[in-house]
Short mmCIF file of C-alpha atoms in Angstrom, two decimals:
data_model
loop_
_atom_site.label_atom_id
_atom_site.label_comp_id
_atom_site.label_asym_id
_atom_site.label_seq_id
_atom_site.Cartn_x
_atom_site.Cartn_y
_atom_site.Cartn_z
CA MET A 140 75.80 125.68 109.25
CA SER A 141 78.42 124.66 106.71
CA PHE A 142 81.47 122.42 106.72
CA ASN A 143 84.43 123.98 104.90
CA GLU A 144 86.43 121.23 103.24
CA THR A 145 89.25 123.38 101.85
CA ALA A 146 92.43 122.06 103.43
CA PHE A 147 95.37 124.27 104.32
CA HIS A 148 98.78 122.85 105.21
CA LYS A 149 101.88 124.66 106.36
CA GLU A 150 103.43 124.97 102.89
CA ASN A 151 100.41 126.42 101.10
CA LEU A 152 99.55 128.50 104.15
CA ASP A 153 102.88 130.31 103.77
CA LEU A 154 102.31 130.58 100.02
CA TYR A 155 98.94 132.28 100.47
CA LEU A 156 100.33 134.65 103.09
CA ARG A 157 103.24 135.54 100.81
CA GLU A 158 100.85 136.20 97.92
CA LEU A 159 98.61 138.21 100.23
CA ALA A 160 101.52 140.42 101.25
CA LYS A 161 102.39 141.06 97.59
CA ALA A 162 98.81 141.89 96.67
CA PHE A 163 98.42 144.20 99.66
CA ARG A 164 101.68 145.98 98.83
CA LYS A 165 100.54 146.64 95.27
CA LEU A 166 97.22 148.02 96.46
CA ASN A 167 98.36 149.98 99.48
CA GLY A 168 102.01 150.80 98.85
CA LYS A 169 104.90 149.96 101.15
CA ALA A 170 104.62 152.84 103.62
CA MET A 171 101.90 151.34 105.82
CA PRO A 172 102.59 147.86 107.29
CA ALA A 173 99.93 145.33 108.26
CA GLU A 174 99.59 142.67 110.93
CA ILE A 175 97.74 139.37 110.97
CA ILE A 176 97.39 137.18 114.05
CA LEU A 177 96.55 133.61 113.11
CA ILE A 178 94.25 131.86 115.55
CA GLY A 179 93.04 128.32 116.05
CA GLY A 180 93.93 125.60 113.57
CA ALA A 181 96.34 127.76 111.58
CA SER A 182 98.24 128.64 114.75
CA VAL A 183 98.37 124.98 115.77
CA LEU A 184 99.62 124.01 112.31
CA ILE A 185 102.47 126.53 112.44
CA ASN A 186 103.62 125.71 115.96
CA TYR A 187 103.16 121.94 116.23
CA GLY A 188 103.67 118.79 114.23
CA PHE A 189 100.71 116.65 115.26
CA ARG A 190 98.44 118.08 112.54
CA ASP A 191 99.08 118.08 108.79
CA THR A 192 96.14 120.25 107.78
CA THR A 193 93.57 122.71 109.00
CA TYR A 194 90.25 123.68 107.49
CA ASP A 195 90.18 127.07 109.23
CA MET A 196 92.27 130.17 108.66
CA ASP A 197 90.93 132.30 111.50
CA ALA A 198 92.68 135.61 111.93
CA ILE A 199 92.72 138.99 113.59
CA ILE A 200 93.63 141.51 110.90
CA ILE A 201 95.15 144.89 111.68
CA ALA A 202 95.44 146.67 108.34
CA SER A 203 93.89 149.24 106.04
CA SER A 204 90.74 148.48 104.06
CA ALA A 205 92.90 147.46 101.09
CA MET A 206 93.57 144.16 102.86
CA LYS A 207 90.04 142.96 102.14
CA GLN A 208 90.59 143.45 98.42
CA ALA A 209 93.96 141.73 98.62
CA ILE A 210 92.36 138.74 100.37
CA ASN A 211 89.77 138.47 97.61
CA GLN A 212 92.43 138.68 94.90
CA VAL A 213 94.44 135.84 96.42
CA GLY A 214 91.26 133.83 96.91
CA ASP A 215 90.31 134.26 93.26
CA LYS A 216 93.82 133.40 92.06
CA TYR A 217 93.98 130.13 93.99
CA GLU A 218 90.26 129.30 93.88
CA LEU A 219 89.86 129.54 97.63
CA PRO A 220 86.42 129.88 99.23
CA ASN A 221 85.07 133.29 100.17
CA GLY A 222 86.35 134.25 103.56
CA TRP A 223 89.35 131.92 103.32
CA LEU A 224 91.07 134.23 105.78
CA ASN A 225 88.28 134.30 108.31
CA THR A 226 87.57 137.13 110.73
CA ASP A 227 84.06 135.87 111.56
CA PHE A 228 85.45 133.96 114.52
CA MET A 229 85.64 137.37 116.26
CA LYS A 230 81.86 136.99 116.68
CA THR A 231 82.23 133.70 118.57
CA ARG A 232 82.61 133.13 122.30
CA SER A 233 86.25 132.03 121.95
CA TYR A 234 87.36 135.46 120.74
CA SER A 235 88.91 137.95 123.11
CA PRO A 236 90.44 141.33 122.20
CA LYS A 237 93.26 140.45 124.62
CA LEU A 238 94.53 137.80 122.21
CA VAL A 239 96.60 140.52 120.55
CA GLU A 240 98.57 140.95 123.79
CA HIS A 241 99.43 137.25 123.93
CA SER A 242 100.54 136.71 120.35
CA VAL A 243 104.08 135.83 119.27
CA TYR A 244 106.02 136.58 116.10
CA TYR A 245 105.96 134.06 113.23
CA LYS A 246 107.18 135.64 109.97
CA THR A 247 107.25 138.86 107.96
CA PHE A 248 106.28 138.70 104.30
CA SER A 249 107.40 141.27 101.69
CA ASN A 250 108.91 143.39 104.48
CA LEU A 251 105.37 144.58 105.11
CA LEU A 252 103.03 141.95 106.49
CA GLU A 253 103.87 140.70 109.98
CA VAL A 254 102.20 137.42 110.87
CA ARG A 255 101.85 136.32 114.49
CA THR A 256 100.41 133.29 116.25
CA VAL A 257 99.12 132.54 119.76
CA THR A 258 101.17 131.12 122.64
CA ALA A 259 100.41 127.63 123.92
CA GLU A 260 98.36 128.19 127.08
CA TYR A 261 96.26 130.88 125.38
CA MET A 262 95.65 128.59 122.44
CA VAL A 263 94.48 125.92 124.89
CA ALA A 264 92.23 128.47 126.59
CA MET A 265 90.61 129.39 123.26
CA LYS A 266 90.11 125.76 122.29
CA LEU A 267 88.50 125.01 125.64
CA MET A 268 86.18 127.99 125.30
CA ALA A 269 85.09 126.80 121.83
CA GLY A 270 84.90 123.15 122.94
CA ARG A 271 83.36 121.94 119.67
CA LYS A 272 82.97 118.18 119.60
CA TYR A 273 83.01 117.91 115.80
CA LYS A 274 86.07 120.07 115.15
CA ASN A 275 89.64 119.61 116.38
CA ASP A 276 89.24 121.70 119.53
CA LEU A 277 89.66 119.00 122.15
CA SER A 278 92.19 116.90 120.22
CA ASP A 279 94.21 120.07 119.63
CA VAL A 280 94.25 120.70 123.38
CA ILE A 281 95.62 117.23 124.02
CA GLY A 282 98.07 117.50 121.12
CA ILE A 283 99.46 120.74 122.55
CA LEU A 284 99.74 119.23 126.04
CA LYS A 285 101.55 116.18 124.65
CA ALA A 286 103.93 118.25 122.52
CA HIS A 287 105.01 120.29 125.53
CA GLN A 288 105.27 117.20 127.72
CA ASP A 289 107.49 115.56 125.10
CA ASN A 290 109.87 118.54 124.81
CA GLY A 291 110.16 119.10 128.55
CA THR A 292 108.09 122.29 128.76
CA SER A 293 104.90 120.80 130.20
CA LEU A 294 101.97 123.14 130.71
CA THR A 295 100.36 123.25 134.13
CA LEU A 296 96.70 123.64 134.98
CA ASP A 297 97.57 126.89 136.75
CA GLN A 298 99.05 128.29 133.54
CA ILE A 299 95.92 127.38 131.63
CA LYS A 300 93.66 128.83 134.33
CA LYS A 301 95.63 132.09 134.20
CA ALA A 302 95.28 132.20 130.41
CA VAL A 303 91.52 131.63 130.63
CA THR A 304 91.23 134.36 133.26
CA ASP A 305 93.34 136.77 131.19
CA LEU A 306 91.18 136.25 128.11
CA TYR A 307 87.70 135.72 129.54
CA GLY A 308 87.76 137.17 133.05
CA ASP A 309 87.38 134.03 135.14
CA TRP A 310 87.90 130.25 135.04
CA SER A 311 84.16 129.81 135.45
CA ALA A 312 83.63 131.44 132.04
CA LEU A 313 84.50 128.12 130.41
CA PRO A 314 81.72 125.65 129.59
CA ARG A 315 81.38 123.09 132.37
CA SER A 316 82.14 120.28 129.92
CA SER A 317 85.46 121.92 129.01
CA VAL A 318 86.42 122.35 132.67
CA ASP A 319 85.71 118.66 133.34
CA PHE A 320 87.60 117.67 130.19
CA ILE A 321 90.82 119.57 130.92
CA GLU A 322 90.92 118.64 134.62
CA GLN A 323 90.36 114.94 133.95
CA THR A 324 92.77 114.89 131.00
CA MET A 325 95.60 116.56 132.91
CA ASP A 326 94.98 114.37 135.94
CA LYS A 327 95.44 111.16 133.91
CA GLU A 328 98.29 112.49 131.71
CA ASN A 329 97.90 109.65 129.17
CA TYR A 330 97.94 112.19 126.35
CA GLY A 331 98.84 109.81 123.53
CA GLU A 332 95.94 107.45 124.17
CA ALA A 333 93.55 110.31 124.88
CA PHE A 334 94.50 112.07 121.64
CA GLU A 335 93.64 109.07 119.48
CA LYS A 336 90.35 108.50 121.30
CA ILE A 337 89.20 112.13 121.03
CA LYS A 338 90.34 112.44 117.42
CA LYS A 339 88.25 109.39 116.48
CA SER A 340 85.22 110.77 118.33
CA GLU A 341 85.52 114.17 116.61
CA GLY A 342 85.64 112.48 113.20
CA GLU A 343 82.55 110.40 113.96
CA ASN A 344 80.69 113.46 115.25
CA LYS A 345 81.51 115.41 112.10
CA VAL A 346 80.12 112.62 109.91
CA THR A 347 76.95 112.53 112.05
CA LEU A 348 76.41 116.27 111.71
CA GLN A 349 77.12 116.26 107.97
CA SER A 350 74.53 113.51 107.54
CA PHE A 351 72.01 115.47 109.59
CA GLU A 352 72.69 118.62 107.57
CA ALA A 353 72.13 116.68 104.33
CA ASP A 354 68.80 115.30 105.62
CA TYR A 355 67.61 118.55 107.25
CA PRO A 356 69.24 121.50 105.46
CA GLY A 357 69.42 124.72 107.44
CA VAL A 358 68.34 123.22 110.76
CA LEU A 359 71.76 122.59 112.31
CA SER A 360 73.28 125.35 114.43
CA GLU A 361 75.81 125.80 117.22
CA ASP A 362 72.84 125.95 119.61
CA ASN A 363 71.42 122.52 118.80
CA LEU A 364 74.37 120.41 117.64
CA ASP A 365 75.20 119.07 121.13
CA GLU A 366 71.62 117.82 121.47
CA ILE A 367 71.77 116.25 118.00
CA LEU A 368 75.03 114.47 118.85
CA ARG A 369 73.57 113.30 122.17
CA ARG A 370 70.51 111.82 120.48
CA ALA A 371 72.66 110.19 117.80
CA ALA A 372 74.83 108.59 120.49
CA GLU A 373 71.75 107.32 122.34
CA LYS A 374 70.35 105.87 119.12
CA MET A 375 73.64 104.15 118.34
CA SER A 376 73.85 102.76 121.87
CA ALA A 377 70.29 101.46 121.70
CA GLY A 378 71.04 99.85 118.35
CA SER A 379 74.10 98.11 119.75
CA GLU A 380 72.10 96.76 122.69
CA ASN A 381 69.40 95.43 120.34
CA GLU A 382 72.04 93.67 118.25
CA GLU A 383 73.46 92.03 121.38
CA GLU A 384 70.00 90.85 122.40
CA THR A 385 69.40 89.42 118.92
CA GLU A 386 72.72 87.59 118.93
CA LYS A 387 72.31 86.25 122.50
CA PRO A 388 71.50 82.49 122.51
CA SER A 389 68.07 81.57 123.80
CA ASP A 390 67.90 79.83 127.19
CA SER A 391 64.88 77.73 126.12
CA PRO A 392 65.42 74.29 124.61
CA VAL A 393 65.30 74.02 120.85
CA GLN A 394 63.23 71.22 119.38
CA THR A 395 64.83 69.21 116.62
CA MET A 396 63.16 67.04 114.08
#
């Protein structure tokens, strides 16, 4: 498991997409258009202001095989990591082929490459399905809820349930932890406070997992990271309790000379 530290922000995201459109046009000509649907962090970055960067450029790509070469050319030009425009997420549980149906227009580059993003409730549904405690999944959910609350277009739980059902067949398809999270979060509605708390927790979890990966290379996986985080939290809690016991004054009298 690796942690990609290449940061994308809205300005360079548009730059890379513009360059990608140019490269694709040179390779493939201008007769056949292409479409990219940005998912996850890139979609959040484009549509909302609560994040400055993303470390993921997940995408659904609908184009000829020349697009792969164009992606590599842009990656080489700007020294981006391999797979900087990532389609591997289509192998994860948060992917659904129905995402294409629920995408919305963003921009067209070079009159050839149409870029789309995902609408709010479907983005929330995806983030809940992923539910990663070391990424921005849960803080993104709260950020989206807060953004819509602030602009008077609040999302409802029914809207989110419909989106989950549309993408994954049934509300019960979500991990139990994600169901509990979204229901409790929307019940309290203190999105600002919740955002800061979850964001801090995600950052701490990421540091924990990076440390574990450094100590035990190749062991960490999506299957065991929740258990590793749980054990780390228990260890930290036990350490805090021991410190409190050490600092607690003794009840027995102290002899003085």
